[in-house]
mmCIF file of C-alpha atoms in Angstrom:
data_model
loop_
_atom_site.group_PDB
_atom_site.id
_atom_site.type_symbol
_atom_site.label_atom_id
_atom_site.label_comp_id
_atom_site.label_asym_id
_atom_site.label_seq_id
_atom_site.Cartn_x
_atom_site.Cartn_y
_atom_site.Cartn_z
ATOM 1 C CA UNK N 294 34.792 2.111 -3.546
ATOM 2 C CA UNK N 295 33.363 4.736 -6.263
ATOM 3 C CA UNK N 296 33.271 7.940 -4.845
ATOM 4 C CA UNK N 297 29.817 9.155 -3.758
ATOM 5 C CA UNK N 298 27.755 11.608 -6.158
ATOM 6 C CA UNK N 299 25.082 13.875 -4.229
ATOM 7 C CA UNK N 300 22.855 13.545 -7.280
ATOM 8 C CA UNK N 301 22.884 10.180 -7.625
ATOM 9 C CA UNK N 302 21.532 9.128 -4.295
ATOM 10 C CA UNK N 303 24.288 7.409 -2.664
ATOM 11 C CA UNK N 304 27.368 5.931 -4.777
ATOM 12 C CA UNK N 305 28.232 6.818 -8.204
ATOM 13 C CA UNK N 306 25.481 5.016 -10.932
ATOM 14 C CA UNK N 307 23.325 4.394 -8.056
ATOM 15 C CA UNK N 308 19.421 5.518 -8.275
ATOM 16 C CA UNK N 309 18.971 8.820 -9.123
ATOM 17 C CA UNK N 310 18.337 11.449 -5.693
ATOM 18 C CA UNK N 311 14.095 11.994 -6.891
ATOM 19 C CA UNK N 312 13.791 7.641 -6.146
ATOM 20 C CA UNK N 313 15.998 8.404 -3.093
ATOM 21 C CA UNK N 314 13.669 11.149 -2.117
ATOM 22 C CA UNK N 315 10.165 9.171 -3.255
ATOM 23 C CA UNK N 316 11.193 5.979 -0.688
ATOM 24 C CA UNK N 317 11.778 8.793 1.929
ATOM 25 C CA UNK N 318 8.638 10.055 1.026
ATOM 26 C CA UNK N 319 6.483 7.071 1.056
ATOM 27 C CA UNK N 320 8.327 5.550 4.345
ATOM 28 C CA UNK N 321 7.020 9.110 6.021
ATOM 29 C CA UNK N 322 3.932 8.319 5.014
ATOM 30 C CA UNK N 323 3.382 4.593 5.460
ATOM 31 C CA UNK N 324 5.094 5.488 9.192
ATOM 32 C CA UNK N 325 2.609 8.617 9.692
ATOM 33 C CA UNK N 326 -0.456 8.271 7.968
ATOM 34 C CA UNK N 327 -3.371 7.752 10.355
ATOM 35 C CA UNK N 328 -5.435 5.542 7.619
ATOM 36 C CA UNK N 329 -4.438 2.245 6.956
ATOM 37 C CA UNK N 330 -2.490 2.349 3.929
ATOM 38 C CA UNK N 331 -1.617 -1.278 1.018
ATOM 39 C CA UNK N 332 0.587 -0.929 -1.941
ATOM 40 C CA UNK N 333 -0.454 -3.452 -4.441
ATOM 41 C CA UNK N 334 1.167 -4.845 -7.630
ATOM 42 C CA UNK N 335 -0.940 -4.786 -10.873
ATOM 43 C CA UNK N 336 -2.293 -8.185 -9.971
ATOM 44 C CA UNK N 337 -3.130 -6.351 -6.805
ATOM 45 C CA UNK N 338 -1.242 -8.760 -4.998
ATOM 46 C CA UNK N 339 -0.109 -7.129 -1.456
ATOM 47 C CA UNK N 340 3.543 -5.501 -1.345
ATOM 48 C CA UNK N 341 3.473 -3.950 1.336
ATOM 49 C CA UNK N 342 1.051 -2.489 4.088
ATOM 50 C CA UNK N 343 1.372 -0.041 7.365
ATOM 51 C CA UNK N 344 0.989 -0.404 10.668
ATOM 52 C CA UNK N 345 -2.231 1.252 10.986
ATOM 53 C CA UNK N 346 -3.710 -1.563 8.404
ATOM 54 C CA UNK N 347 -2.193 -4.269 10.330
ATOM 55 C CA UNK N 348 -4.201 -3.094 13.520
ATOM 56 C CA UNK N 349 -7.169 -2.632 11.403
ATOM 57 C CA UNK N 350 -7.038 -6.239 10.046
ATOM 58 C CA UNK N 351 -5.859 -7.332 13.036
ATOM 59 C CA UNK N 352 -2.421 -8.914 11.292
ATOM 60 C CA UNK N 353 1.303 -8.912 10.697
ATOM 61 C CA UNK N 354 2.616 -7.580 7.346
ATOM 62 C CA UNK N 355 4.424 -11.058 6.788
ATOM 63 C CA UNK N 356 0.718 -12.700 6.751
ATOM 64 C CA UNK N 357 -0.658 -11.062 3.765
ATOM 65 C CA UNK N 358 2.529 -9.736 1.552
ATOM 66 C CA UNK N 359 1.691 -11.759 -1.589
ATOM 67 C CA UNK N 360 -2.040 -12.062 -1.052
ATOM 68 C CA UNK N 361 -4.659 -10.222 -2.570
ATOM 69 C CA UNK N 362 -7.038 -7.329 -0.879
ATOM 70 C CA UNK N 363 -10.043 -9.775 -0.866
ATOM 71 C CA UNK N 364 -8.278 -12.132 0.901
ATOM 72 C CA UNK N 365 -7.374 -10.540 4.032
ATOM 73 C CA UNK N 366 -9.395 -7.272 4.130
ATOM 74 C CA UNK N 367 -12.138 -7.585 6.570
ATOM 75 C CA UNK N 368 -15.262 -6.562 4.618
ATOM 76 C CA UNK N 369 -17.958 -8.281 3.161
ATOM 77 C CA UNK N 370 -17.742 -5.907 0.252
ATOM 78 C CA UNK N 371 -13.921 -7.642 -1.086
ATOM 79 C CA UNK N 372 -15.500 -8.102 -4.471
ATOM 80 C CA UNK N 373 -16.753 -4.594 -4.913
ATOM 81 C CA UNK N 374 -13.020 -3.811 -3.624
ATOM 82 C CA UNK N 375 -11.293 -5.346 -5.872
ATOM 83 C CA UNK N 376 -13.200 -4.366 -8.360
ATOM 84 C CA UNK N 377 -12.920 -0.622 -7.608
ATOM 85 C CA UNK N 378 -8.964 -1.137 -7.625
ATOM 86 C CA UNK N 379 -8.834 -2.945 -10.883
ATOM 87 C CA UNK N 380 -10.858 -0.173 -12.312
ATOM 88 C CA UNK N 381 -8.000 2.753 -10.942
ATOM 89 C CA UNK N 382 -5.462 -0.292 -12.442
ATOM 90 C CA UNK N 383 -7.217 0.248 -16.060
ATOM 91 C CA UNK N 384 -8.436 3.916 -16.269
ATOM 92 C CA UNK N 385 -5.732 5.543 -14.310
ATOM 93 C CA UNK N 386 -8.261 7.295 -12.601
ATOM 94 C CA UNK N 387 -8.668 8.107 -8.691
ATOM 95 C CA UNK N 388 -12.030 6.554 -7.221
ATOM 96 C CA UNK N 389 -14.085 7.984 -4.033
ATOM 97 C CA UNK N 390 -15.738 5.022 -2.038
ATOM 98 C CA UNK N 391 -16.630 4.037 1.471
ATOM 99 C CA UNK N 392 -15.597 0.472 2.276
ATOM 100 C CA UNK N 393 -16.825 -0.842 5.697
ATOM 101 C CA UNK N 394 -15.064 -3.263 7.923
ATOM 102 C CA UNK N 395 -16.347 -6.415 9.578
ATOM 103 C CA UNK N 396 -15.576 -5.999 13.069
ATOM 104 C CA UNK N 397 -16.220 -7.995 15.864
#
């Protein structure tokens, strides 16, 4: 077994320690934040989602990895959603908007 390297994250030629310390990072926050939270790939396709968003959607993670925002947020406003995120997706830049959820 290579010997273990401090900087490296782990073993020898693993990740470097600043991706070791962004998953850290981002599992603190998925496990803390008091918003529901949805990382999305660039065909903003669901990767993953917290537990707060789950209870907000009233789902399981396993139900809407792979799916898109429109398809399992509940607002009537999933086009004007999607549409926001594409926009961050092309211009890099942060939006501000309100998005309200159907609930029963």
């Amino acid at each position: 077994m290579a010997p273990t390297d401090p900087t490296a994250g782990g073993l020898a030629g693993g990740p470097p320690a600043e991706a070791f310390c962004d998953t850290v990072d981002l599992n603190h926050l998925f496990a803390q934040a008091p918003v529901g939270l949805a990382v999305c790939d660039g065909a903003l396709r669901v990767l993953r989602v917290n537990a707060r968003l789950e209870r907000l959607c009233e789902t399981q993670a396993d139900e809407v990895l792979g799916k898109s925002i429109g398809e399992f947020f509940p607002t009537r406003d999933a086009a004007c959603l999607t549409e926001l995120l594409r926009t961050v997706l092309e211009t890099g830049r942060p939006v501000e908007s309100t998005v309200r959820l159907v609930t029963s």
